[in-house]
XYZ file of C-alpha atoms in Angstrom:
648
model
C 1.899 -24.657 -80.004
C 5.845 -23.578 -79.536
C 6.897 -21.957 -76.476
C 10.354 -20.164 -76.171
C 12.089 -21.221 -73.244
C 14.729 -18.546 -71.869
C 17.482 -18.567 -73.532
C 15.713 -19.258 -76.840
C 15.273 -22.056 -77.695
C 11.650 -23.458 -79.039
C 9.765 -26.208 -77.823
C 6.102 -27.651 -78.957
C 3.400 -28.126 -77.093
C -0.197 -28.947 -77.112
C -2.602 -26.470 -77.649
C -4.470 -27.651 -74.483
C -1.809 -27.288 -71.950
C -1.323 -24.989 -68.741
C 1.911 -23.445 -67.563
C 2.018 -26.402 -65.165
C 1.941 -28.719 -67.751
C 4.770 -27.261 -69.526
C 7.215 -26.853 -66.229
C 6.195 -30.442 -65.327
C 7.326 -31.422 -68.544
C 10.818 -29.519 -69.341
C 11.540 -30.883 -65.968
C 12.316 -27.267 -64.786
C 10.419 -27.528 -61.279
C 9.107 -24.049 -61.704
C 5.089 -23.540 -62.470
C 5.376 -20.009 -63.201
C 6.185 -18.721 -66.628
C 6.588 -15.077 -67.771
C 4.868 -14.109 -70.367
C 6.105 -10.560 -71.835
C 3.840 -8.712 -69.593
C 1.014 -9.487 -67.031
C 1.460 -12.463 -64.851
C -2.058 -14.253 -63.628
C -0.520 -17.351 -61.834
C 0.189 -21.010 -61.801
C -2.491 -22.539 -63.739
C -3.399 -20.902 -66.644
C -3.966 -21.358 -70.552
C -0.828 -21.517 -72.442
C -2.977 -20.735 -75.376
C -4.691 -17.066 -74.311
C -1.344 -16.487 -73.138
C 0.500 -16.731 -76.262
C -2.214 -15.688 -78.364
C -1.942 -12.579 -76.430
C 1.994 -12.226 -75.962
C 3.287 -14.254 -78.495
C 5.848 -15.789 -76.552
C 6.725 -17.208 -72.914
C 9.453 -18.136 -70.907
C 9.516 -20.872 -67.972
C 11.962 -19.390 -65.234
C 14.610 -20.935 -63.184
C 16.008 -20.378 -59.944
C 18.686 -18.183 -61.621
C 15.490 -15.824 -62.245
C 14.256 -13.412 -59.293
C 10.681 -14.281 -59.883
C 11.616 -18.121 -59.886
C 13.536 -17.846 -56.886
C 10.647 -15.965 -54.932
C 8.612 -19.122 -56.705
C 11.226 -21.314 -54.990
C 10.817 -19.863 -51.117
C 7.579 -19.132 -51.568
C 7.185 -22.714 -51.779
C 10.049 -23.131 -49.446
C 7.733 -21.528 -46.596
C 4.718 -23.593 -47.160
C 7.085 -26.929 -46.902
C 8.100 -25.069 -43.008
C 4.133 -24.572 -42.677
C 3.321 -27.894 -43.170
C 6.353 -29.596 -41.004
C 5.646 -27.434 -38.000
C 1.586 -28.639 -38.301
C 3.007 -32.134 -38.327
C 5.187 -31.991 -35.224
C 3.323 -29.210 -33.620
C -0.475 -29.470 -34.758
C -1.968 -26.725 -32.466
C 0.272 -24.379 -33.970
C -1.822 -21.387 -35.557
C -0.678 -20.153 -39.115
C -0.012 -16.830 -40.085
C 1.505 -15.656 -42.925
C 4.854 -17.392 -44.947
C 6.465 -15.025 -47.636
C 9.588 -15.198 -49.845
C 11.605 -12.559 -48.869
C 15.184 -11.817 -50.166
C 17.850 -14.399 -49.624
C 15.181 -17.051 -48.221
C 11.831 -17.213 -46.471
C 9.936 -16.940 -43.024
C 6.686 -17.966 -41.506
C 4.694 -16.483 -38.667
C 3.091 -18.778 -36.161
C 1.083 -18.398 -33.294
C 2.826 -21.107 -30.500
C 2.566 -21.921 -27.213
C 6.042 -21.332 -26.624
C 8.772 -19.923 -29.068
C 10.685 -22.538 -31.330
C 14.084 -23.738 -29.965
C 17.169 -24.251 -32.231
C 16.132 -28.583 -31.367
C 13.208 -27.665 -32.646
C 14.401 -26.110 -35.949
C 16.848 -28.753 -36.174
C 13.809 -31.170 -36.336
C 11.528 -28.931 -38.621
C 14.259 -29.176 -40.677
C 14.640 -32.778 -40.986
C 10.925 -33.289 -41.906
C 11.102 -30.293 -44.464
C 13.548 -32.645 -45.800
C 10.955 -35.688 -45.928
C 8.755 -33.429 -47.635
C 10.669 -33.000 -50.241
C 11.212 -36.428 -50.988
C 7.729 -37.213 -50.991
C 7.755 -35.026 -53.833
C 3.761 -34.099 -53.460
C 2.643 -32.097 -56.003
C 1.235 -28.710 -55.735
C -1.985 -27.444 -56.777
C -3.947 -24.309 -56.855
C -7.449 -24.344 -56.510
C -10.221 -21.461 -55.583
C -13.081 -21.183 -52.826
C -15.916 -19.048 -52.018
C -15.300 -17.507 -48.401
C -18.137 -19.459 -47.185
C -15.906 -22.489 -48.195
C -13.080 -20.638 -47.080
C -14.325 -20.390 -43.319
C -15.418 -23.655 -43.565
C -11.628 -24.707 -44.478
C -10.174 -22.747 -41.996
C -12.410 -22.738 -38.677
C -9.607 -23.670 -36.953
C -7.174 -21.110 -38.159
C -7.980 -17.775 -36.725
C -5.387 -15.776 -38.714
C -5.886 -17.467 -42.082
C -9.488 -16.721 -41.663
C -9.167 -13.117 -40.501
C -6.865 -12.688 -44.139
C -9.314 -14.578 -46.119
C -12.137 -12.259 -44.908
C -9.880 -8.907 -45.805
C -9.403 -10.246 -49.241
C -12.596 -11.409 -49.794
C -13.648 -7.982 -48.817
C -11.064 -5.767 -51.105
C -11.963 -8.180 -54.615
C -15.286 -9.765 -53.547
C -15.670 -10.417 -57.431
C -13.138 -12.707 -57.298
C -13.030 -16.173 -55.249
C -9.896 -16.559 -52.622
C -6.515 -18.494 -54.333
C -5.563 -21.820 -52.410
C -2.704 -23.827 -52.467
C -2.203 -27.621 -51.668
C 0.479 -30.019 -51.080
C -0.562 -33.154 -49.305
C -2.383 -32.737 -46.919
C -1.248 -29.183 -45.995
C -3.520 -26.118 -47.743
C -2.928 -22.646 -47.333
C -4.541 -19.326 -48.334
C -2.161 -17.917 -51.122
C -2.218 -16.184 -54.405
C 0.959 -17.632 -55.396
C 3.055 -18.660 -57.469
C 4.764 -21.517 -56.469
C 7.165 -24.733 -57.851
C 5.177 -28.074 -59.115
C 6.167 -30.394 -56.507
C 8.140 -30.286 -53.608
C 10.599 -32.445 -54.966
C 12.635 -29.386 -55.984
C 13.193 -28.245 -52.964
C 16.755 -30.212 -51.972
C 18.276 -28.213 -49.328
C 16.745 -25.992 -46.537
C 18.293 -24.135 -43.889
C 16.390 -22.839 -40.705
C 18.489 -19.977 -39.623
C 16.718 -18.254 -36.510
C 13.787 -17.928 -34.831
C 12.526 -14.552 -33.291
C 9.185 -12.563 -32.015
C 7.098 -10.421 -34.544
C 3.513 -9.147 -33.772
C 0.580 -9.944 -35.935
C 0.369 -6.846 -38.643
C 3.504 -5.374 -37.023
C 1.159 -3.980 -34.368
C 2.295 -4.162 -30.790
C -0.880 -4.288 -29.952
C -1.782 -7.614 -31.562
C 0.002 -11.107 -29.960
C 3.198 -11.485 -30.502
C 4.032 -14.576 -33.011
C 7.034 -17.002 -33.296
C 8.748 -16.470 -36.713
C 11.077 -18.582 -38.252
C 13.550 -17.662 -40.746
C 14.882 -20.442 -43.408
C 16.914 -20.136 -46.882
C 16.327 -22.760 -49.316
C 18.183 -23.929 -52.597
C 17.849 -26.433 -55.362
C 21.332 -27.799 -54.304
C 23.230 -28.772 -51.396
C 26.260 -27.274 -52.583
C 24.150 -23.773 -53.200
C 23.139 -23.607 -49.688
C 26.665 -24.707 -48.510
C 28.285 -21.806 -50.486
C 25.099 -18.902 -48.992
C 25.633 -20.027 -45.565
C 29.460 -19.375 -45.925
C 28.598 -16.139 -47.485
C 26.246 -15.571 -44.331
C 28.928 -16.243 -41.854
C 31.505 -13.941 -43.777
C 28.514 -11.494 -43.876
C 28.598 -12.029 -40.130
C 32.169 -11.097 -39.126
C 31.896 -8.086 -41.297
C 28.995 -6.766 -40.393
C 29.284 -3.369 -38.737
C 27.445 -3.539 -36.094
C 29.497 -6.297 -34.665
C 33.231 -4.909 -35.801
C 32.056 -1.382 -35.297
C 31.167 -1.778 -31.795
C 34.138 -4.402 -30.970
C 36.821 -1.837 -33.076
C 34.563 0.903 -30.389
C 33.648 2.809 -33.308
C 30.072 3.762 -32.216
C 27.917 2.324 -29.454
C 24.135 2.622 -28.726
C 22.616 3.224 -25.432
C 19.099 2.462 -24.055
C 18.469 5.433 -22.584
C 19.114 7.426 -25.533
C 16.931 5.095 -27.678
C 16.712 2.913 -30.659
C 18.101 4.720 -33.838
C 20.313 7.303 -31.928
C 23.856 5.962 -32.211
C 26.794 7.569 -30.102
C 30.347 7.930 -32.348
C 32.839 7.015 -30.253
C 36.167 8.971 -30.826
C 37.126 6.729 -34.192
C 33.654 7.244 -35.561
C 34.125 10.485 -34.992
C 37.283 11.044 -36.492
C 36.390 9.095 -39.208
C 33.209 11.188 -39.693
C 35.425 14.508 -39.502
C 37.946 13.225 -42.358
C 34.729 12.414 -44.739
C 32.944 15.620 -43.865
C 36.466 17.784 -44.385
C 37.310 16.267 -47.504
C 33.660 16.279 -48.990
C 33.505 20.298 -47.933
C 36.688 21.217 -49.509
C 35.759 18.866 -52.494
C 32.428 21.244 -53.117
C 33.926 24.487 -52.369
C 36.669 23.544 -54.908
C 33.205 23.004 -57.528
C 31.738 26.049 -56.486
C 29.308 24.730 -53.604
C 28.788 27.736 -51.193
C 28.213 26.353 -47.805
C 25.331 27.502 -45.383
C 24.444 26.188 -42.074
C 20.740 26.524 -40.929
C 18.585 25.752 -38.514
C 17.693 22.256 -37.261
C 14.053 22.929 -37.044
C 11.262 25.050 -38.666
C 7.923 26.232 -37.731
C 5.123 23.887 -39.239
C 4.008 26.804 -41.362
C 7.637 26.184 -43.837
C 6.615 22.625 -43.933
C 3.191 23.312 -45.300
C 4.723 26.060 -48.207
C 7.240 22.706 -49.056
C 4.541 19.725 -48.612
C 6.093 17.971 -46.058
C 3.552 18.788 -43.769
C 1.074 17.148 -46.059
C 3.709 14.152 -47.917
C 6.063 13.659 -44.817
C 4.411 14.170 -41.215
C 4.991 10.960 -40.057
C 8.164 10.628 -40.730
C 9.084 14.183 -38.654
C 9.308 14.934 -35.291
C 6.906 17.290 -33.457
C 7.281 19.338 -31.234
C 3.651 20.628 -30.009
C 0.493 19.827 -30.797
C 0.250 19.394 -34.985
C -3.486 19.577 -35.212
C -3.675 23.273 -32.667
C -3.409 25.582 -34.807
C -3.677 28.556 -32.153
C -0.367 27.552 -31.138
C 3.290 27.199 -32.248
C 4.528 24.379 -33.686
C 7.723 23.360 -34.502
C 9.629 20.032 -36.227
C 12.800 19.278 -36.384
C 14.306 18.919 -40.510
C 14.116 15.794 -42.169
C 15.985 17.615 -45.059
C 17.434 20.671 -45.508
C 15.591 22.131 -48.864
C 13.423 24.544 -47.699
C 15.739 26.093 -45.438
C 18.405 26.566 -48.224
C 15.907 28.378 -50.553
C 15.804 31.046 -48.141
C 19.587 31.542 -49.241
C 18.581 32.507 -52.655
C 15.329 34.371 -51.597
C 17.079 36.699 -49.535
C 17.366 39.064 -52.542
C 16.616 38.915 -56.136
C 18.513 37.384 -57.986
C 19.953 37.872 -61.788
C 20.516 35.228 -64.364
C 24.173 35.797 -63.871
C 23.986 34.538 -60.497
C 22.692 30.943 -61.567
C 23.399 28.634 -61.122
C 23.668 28.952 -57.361
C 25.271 25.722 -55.707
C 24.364 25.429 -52.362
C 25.910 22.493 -49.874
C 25.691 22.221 -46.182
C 26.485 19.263 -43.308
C 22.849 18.604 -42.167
C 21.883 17.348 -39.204
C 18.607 15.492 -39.559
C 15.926 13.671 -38.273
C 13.376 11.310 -39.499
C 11.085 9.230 -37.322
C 11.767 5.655 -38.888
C 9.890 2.406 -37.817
C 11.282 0.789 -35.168
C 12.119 -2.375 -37.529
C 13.545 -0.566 -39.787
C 16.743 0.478 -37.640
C 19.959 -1.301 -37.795
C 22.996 0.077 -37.013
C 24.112 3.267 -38.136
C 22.628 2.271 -41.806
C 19.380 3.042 -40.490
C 19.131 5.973 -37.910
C 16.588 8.751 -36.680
C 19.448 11.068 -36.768
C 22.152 11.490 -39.271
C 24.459 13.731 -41.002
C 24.361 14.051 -44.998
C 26.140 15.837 -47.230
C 23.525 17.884 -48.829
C 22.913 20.334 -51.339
C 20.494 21.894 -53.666
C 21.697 23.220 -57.224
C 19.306 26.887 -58.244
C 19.284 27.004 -61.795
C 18.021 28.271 -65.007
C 16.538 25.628 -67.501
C 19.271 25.454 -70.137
C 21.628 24.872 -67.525
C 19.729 21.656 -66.219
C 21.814 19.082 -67.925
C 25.361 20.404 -67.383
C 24.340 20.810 -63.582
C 23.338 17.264 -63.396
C 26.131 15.761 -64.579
C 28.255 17.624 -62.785
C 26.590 16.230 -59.553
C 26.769 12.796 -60.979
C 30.732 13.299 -61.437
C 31.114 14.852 -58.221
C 29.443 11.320 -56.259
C 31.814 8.998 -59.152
C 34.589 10.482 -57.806
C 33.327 10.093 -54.333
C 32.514 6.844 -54.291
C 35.503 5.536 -56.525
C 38.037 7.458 -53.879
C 36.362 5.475 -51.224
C 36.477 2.153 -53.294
C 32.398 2.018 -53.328
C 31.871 2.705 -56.729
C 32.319 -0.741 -58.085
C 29.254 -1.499 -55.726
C 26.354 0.960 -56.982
C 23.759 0.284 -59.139
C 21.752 2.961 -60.483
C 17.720 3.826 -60.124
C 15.448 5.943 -62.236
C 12.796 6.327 -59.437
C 9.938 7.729 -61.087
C 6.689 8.422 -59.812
C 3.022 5.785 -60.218
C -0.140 8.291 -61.556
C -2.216 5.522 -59.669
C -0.832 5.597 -56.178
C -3.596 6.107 -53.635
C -1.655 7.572 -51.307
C -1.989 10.957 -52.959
C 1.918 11.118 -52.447
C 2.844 13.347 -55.240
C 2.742 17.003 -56.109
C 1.696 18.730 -59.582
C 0.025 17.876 -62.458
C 0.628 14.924 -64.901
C 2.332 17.024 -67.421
C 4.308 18.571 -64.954
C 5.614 14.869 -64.130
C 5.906 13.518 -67.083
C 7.772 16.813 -68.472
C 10.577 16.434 -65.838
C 11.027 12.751 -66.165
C 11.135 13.084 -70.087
C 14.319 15.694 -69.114
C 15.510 12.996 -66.742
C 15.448 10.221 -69.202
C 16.919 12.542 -71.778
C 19.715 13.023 -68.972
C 20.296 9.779 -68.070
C 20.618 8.773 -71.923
C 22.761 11.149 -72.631
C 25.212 10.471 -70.098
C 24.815 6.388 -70.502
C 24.056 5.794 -67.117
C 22.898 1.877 -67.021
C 19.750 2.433 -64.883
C 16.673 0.127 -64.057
C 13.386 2.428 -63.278
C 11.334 2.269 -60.225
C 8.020 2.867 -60.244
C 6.723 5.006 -57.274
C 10.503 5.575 -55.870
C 10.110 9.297 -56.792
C 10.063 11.882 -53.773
C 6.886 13.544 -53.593
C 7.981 16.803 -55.811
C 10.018 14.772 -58.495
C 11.867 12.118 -60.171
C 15.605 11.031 -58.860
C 18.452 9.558 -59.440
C 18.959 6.897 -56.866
C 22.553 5.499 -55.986
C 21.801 1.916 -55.101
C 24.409 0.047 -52.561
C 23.777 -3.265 -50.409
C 25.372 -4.046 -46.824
C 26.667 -6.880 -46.155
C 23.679 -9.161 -46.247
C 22.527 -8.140 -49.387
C 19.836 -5.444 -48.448
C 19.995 -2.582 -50.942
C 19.659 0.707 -49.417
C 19.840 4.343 -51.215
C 23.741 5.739 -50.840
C 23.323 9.254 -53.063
C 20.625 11.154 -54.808
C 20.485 13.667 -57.750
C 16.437 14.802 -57.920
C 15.219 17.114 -60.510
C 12.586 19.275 -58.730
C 10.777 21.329 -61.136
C 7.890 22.442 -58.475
C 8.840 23.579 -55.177
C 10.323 26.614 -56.496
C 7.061 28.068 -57.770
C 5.376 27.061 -53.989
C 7.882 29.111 -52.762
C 7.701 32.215 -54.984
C 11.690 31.745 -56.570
C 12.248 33.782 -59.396
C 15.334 35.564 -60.958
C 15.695 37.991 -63.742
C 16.404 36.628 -66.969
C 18.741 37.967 -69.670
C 15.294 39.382 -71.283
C 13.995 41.275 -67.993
C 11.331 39.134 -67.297
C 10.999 37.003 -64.289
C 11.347 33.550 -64.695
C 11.607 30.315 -61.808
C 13.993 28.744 -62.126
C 14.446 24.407 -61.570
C 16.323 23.102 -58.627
C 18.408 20.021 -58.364
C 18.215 18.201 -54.683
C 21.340 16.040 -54.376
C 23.927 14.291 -51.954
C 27.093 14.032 -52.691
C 28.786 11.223 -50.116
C 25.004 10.819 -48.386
C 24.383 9.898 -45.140
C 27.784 9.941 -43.021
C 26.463 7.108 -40.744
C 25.542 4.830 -43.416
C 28.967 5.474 -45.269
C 30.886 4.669 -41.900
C 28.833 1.472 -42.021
C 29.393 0.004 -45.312
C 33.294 1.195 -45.365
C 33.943 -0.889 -42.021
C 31.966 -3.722 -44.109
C 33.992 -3.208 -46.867
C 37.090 -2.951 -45.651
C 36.399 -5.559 -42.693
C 37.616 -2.820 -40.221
C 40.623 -2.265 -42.249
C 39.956 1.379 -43.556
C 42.222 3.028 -46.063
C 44.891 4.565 -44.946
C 43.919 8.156 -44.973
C 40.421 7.333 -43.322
C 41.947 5.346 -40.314
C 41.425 6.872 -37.156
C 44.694 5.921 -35.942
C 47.424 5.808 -39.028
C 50.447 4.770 -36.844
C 50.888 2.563 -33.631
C 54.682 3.116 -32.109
C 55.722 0.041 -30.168
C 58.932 0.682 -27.883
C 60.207 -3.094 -26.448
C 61.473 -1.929 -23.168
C 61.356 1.514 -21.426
C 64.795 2.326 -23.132
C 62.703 3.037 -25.917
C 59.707 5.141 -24.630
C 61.889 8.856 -25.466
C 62.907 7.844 -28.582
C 58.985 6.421 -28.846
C 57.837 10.035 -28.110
C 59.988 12.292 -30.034
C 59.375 9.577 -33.234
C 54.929 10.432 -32.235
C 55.618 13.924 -32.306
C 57.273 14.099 -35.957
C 55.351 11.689 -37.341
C 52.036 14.310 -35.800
C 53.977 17.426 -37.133
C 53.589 15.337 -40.642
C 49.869 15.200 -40.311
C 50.122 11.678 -39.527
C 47.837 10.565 -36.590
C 49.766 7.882 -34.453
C 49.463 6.196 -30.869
C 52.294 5.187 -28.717
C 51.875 1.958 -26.461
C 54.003 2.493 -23.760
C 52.500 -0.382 -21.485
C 55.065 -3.199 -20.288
C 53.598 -5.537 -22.030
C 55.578 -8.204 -24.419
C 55.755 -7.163 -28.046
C 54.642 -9.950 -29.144
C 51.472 -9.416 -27.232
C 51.458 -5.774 -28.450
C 51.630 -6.269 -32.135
C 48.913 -8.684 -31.575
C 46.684 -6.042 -30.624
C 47.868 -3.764 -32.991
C 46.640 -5.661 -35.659
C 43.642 -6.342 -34.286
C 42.709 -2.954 -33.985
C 43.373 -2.905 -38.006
C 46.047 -0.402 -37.758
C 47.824 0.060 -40.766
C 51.388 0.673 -39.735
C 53.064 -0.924 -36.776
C 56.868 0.963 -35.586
C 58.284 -1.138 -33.356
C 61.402 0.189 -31.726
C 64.429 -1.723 -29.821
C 68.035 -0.700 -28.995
C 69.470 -1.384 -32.488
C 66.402 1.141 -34.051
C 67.517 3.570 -30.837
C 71.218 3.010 -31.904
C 71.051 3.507 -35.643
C 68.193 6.305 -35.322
C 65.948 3.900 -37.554
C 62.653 2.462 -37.469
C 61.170 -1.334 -37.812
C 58.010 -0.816 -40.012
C 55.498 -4.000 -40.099
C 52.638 -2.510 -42.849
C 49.005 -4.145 -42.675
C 48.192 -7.624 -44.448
C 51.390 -8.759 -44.333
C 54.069 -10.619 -41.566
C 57.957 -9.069 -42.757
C 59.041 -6.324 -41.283
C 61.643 -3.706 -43.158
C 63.991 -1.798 -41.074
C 64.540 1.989 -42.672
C 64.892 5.971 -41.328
C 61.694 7.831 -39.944
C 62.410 10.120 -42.982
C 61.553 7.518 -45.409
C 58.425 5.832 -43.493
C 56.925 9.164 -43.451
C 57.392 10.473 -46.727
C 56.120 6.806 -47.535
C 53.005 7.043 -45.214
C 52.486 10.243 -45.466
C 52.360 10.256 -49.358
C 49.921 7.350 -49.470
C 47.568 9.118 -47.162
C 47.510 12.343 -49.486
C 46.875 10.396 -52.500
C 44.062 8.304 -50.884
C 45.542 5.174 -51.765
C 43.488 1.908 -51.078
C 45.739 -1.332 -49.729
């Protein structure tokens, strides 16, 4: 029997052998193979496998799948330390998440960072014991048996037995350590060389508040030292970029508990900042024909129900009255702005000529997101987005698109973000049980065949996402990740080929007849908030010039200077240059220090020779030299470099 081993090259086997036998014996650490399709597990024949799929692969740690192999195992090595130094302990559940791992446990008292210091040293004797890992199945009789002592294993092994009673429950064991698990996970422990437990927190059983409130510990894991010396350095530059902790120290937004979780206050840089992005991104769609509307911030629940939302988005809205009285009013405030914009183009009938109709407002809008799920401003309950909807005829479908798709390139490559998107076909699943989607089959499949088509033609290098779609059609998502790697959604371009008809759209076609047309839902910057937030991540504070709230800081020595300081503030503001004079009697020294930590990109300091000669001493960001020339120059200089939107 020959397997092919990623990369391609052929090795033979025995016919006999399991996917087990084959990682134990290329050495590879990893009992999980791919086999050009379905995966079933650990243990399995080689032989039905390749009979079936011709070929397999045996993954490494480069591989997604064999690094969620590699923390998945990870977590049961933190399972089994903590029942050796803490053996009343109660296990919950241990994952692989991205980036690492975590376990739940129900404790006495919560860990300490001693106490991860030692869980960590025993994970480590573990590993050298190098005990190998096997799968095995149970009845749930034998389950409960197994796990009398383990209320929360038991209370999972129950729910599954109950959802595929057909099937018996999936066990893992290392040693003398077994856990309830479906897999997949590495052959030994031996692999496992380095482990890092990074924090300990609270998280309630099923998320519920309700439930009791476990200890979970967080760990990242790696085959190499030198691996997880290199990701914690990457964590701890993650860490003094992150935006929550410069944005709040640079006093770019703040968050207050009596407003509540997800409600973020700009502070006068946010704002500003906010105000440049939202001019520039309005004057960018007027110049492509966007007309811009501005509607209201909530509806009636009787709109939602013509849209769906009422049915596809309730939870996610914000109510106000009773939802389920219908002899009353009952309003919610907009978690997007579509159905409010079609009234634009229902307000009389429209012609053919008149399409397509671009349509592109500054939303407010709100959307009632888990507690959990908030962090920072890149995810809020409120937010601003640049959004817009595109009413068109058919034939026009393509050029509309792309146009969209060029208007968010240039976007994002102004802003220096481009280089960090990936691109998602999110498409919808026939089989979801959720009933989340609108129309028929055809319908669906029709408008992602036009998508496809799209996306081909204009060679966008996309990965598909099965059950991404919104609830009325497939999109185009804009991928981005913050600082620690979590990938959110930046922009959208959705091809909607439904809502129009709910809402009775039509236009008069070149023939006479009345025809509905499609509409294109898109963003072109996206959420304002979340921009704010990766650009101070980005940039480490240090915005481009043109986006910084404060371009110029004017430093006068002594208080000779401080009338030369404020006639130099005022031309430099009659240039459209924004600038800040800091007239304290401070030392300069101490004053540039500041300066720079602040991030501001041009520091003027000003003495009796720059009073005497009518010049200025110009320090620029990143670097220590200072060049001595005439106000003139520095602001044709700065000023130029702001128009052009230059990135240093």
């Amino acid at each position: 029997m020959k397997v092919m081993l990623k990369g391609g090259a052929v090795k033979e086997f025995d016919s006999g052998v399991t996917i087990l036998d084959v990682a134990r014996s290329l050495g590879a650490g990893l009992a999980k193979a791919a086999c050009a399709g379905s995966i079933d597990g650990t243990v399995c024949d080689l032989r039905t496998k390749l009979e079936r799929d011709c070929e397999a692969a045996v993954l490494t740690f480069e591989d997604e799948a064999g690094r969620r192999a590699f923390n998945h195992t990870a977590s049961h090595m933190l399972a089994q330390a903590v029942k050796r130094l803490f053996p009343s302990a109660k296990l919950a559940i241990g994952p692989a998440v991205e980036d690492g791992f975590y376990y739940d446990f129900d404790v006495e008292k919560p860990f300490t960072r001693e106490d991860l210091d030692a869980l960590e040293a025993e994970i480590k004797k573990i590993a050298k014991e190098d005990l190998p890992i096997e799968q095995f199945t149970l009845p749930l009789d034998e389950a409960k048996k197994l796990f009398a002592d383990e209320p929360y294993k038991l209370e999972l092994a129950e729910k599954h037995a109950a959802e595929d009673p057909q099937n018996p429950l999936s066990f893992y064991r290392q040693g003398e350590f077994t856990d309830l698990c479906a897999g997949p996970h590495l052959a030994s422990t031996g692999a496992v060389k380095a482990v890092k437990l990074t924090s300990a927190t609270g998280a309630y059983w099923h998320g519920d508040a309700k439930l009791p409130m476990l200890c979970r510990i967080y760990g990242t894991a790696f085959p190499k030292t030198s691996q997880l010396e290199e990701h914690l350095a990457r964590l701890e530059e993650a860490r003094k970029r992150d935006h929550n902790k410069i944005g709040r120290e640079l006093e770019y937004f703040t968050t207050v508990d009596v407003i509540g979780q997800g409600l973020p206050i700009m502070l006068p840089k946010g704002a500003r900042v906010i105000q440049l992005l939202q001019r520039w991104v309005e004057d960018e769609e007027q110049r492509r024909g966007y007309l811009l509307t501005k509607t209201p911030y909530m509806a009636k629940r009787e709109l939602y129900k013509i849209s769906g939302h009422w049915d596809h988005y309730l939870d996610g809205m914000f109510v106000l009255g009773d939802p389920q009285d219908e002899t009353k009013e009952c309003f919610a405030l907009r978690p997007m702005t579509c159905p409010f914009q079609y009234q634009v183009f229902l307000n009389r009938m429209r012609s053919y000529r008149d399409l397509p109709m671009r349509l592109g407002e500054t939303s407010t809008l709100f959307r009632n997101e888990d507690s959990g799920e908030m962090h920072g401003l890149i995810r809020v309950r409120q937010f601003t987005l640049a959004e817009g909807h595109l009413i068109l005829r058919p034939d026009q479908l393509e050029e509309e698109f792309r146009g969209c798709l060029e208007l968010s390139k240039y976007i994002l490559e102004t802003l220096g973000l481009a280089e960090d998107i990936t691109y998602r076909f999110s498409q919808w699943d026939p089989a979801n049980p959720d009933n989340k989607y609108e129309g028929t089959p055809q319908q669906w499949e029709e408008a992602q065949a036009l998508m496809g088509k799209i996306l081909d033609h204009l060679s966008i290098p996309y990965t598909v996402g099965i059950d991404e779609a919104a609830f009325y059609g497939p999109k185009l998502d804009l991928q981005i990740k913050n600082v620690y790697g979590k990938e959110d959604t930046l922009i959208t371009i959705q091809i909607d080929m439904l809502l129009a008809e709910k809402f009775g759209m039509e236009y008069v076609d070149a023939d006479g007849q009345k025809k509905t047309p499609y509409i294109i839902h898109r963003s072109s910057l996206g959420c304002y908030e979340r921009t704010l937030a990766l650009l101070l991540e980005k940039y480490a504070g240090a915005l481009p010039l043109w986006l910084m709230p404060n371009q110029v800081k004017i430093l006068p020595i002594t208080d000779r200077q401080h009338g030369m300081a404020a006639s130099v503030k005022e031309k430099l503001e009659r240039a459209g240059l924004r600038a800040e004079m800091d007239g304290r009697n401070e030392k300069i020294g101490y004053k540039i220090r500041e300066a720079r930590l602040e991030k501001t990109p041009y520091l003027l300091v000003l003495g009796d020779e720059e009073a005497k000669s009518g010049t200025v001493s110009v320090t620029r960001r990143g670097t220590q030299g200072s060049t001595v020339m005439s106000l003139d120059a520095f602001i044709a200089q700065a000023a130029g470099e702001a128009a052009a939107k230059i990135i240093f």
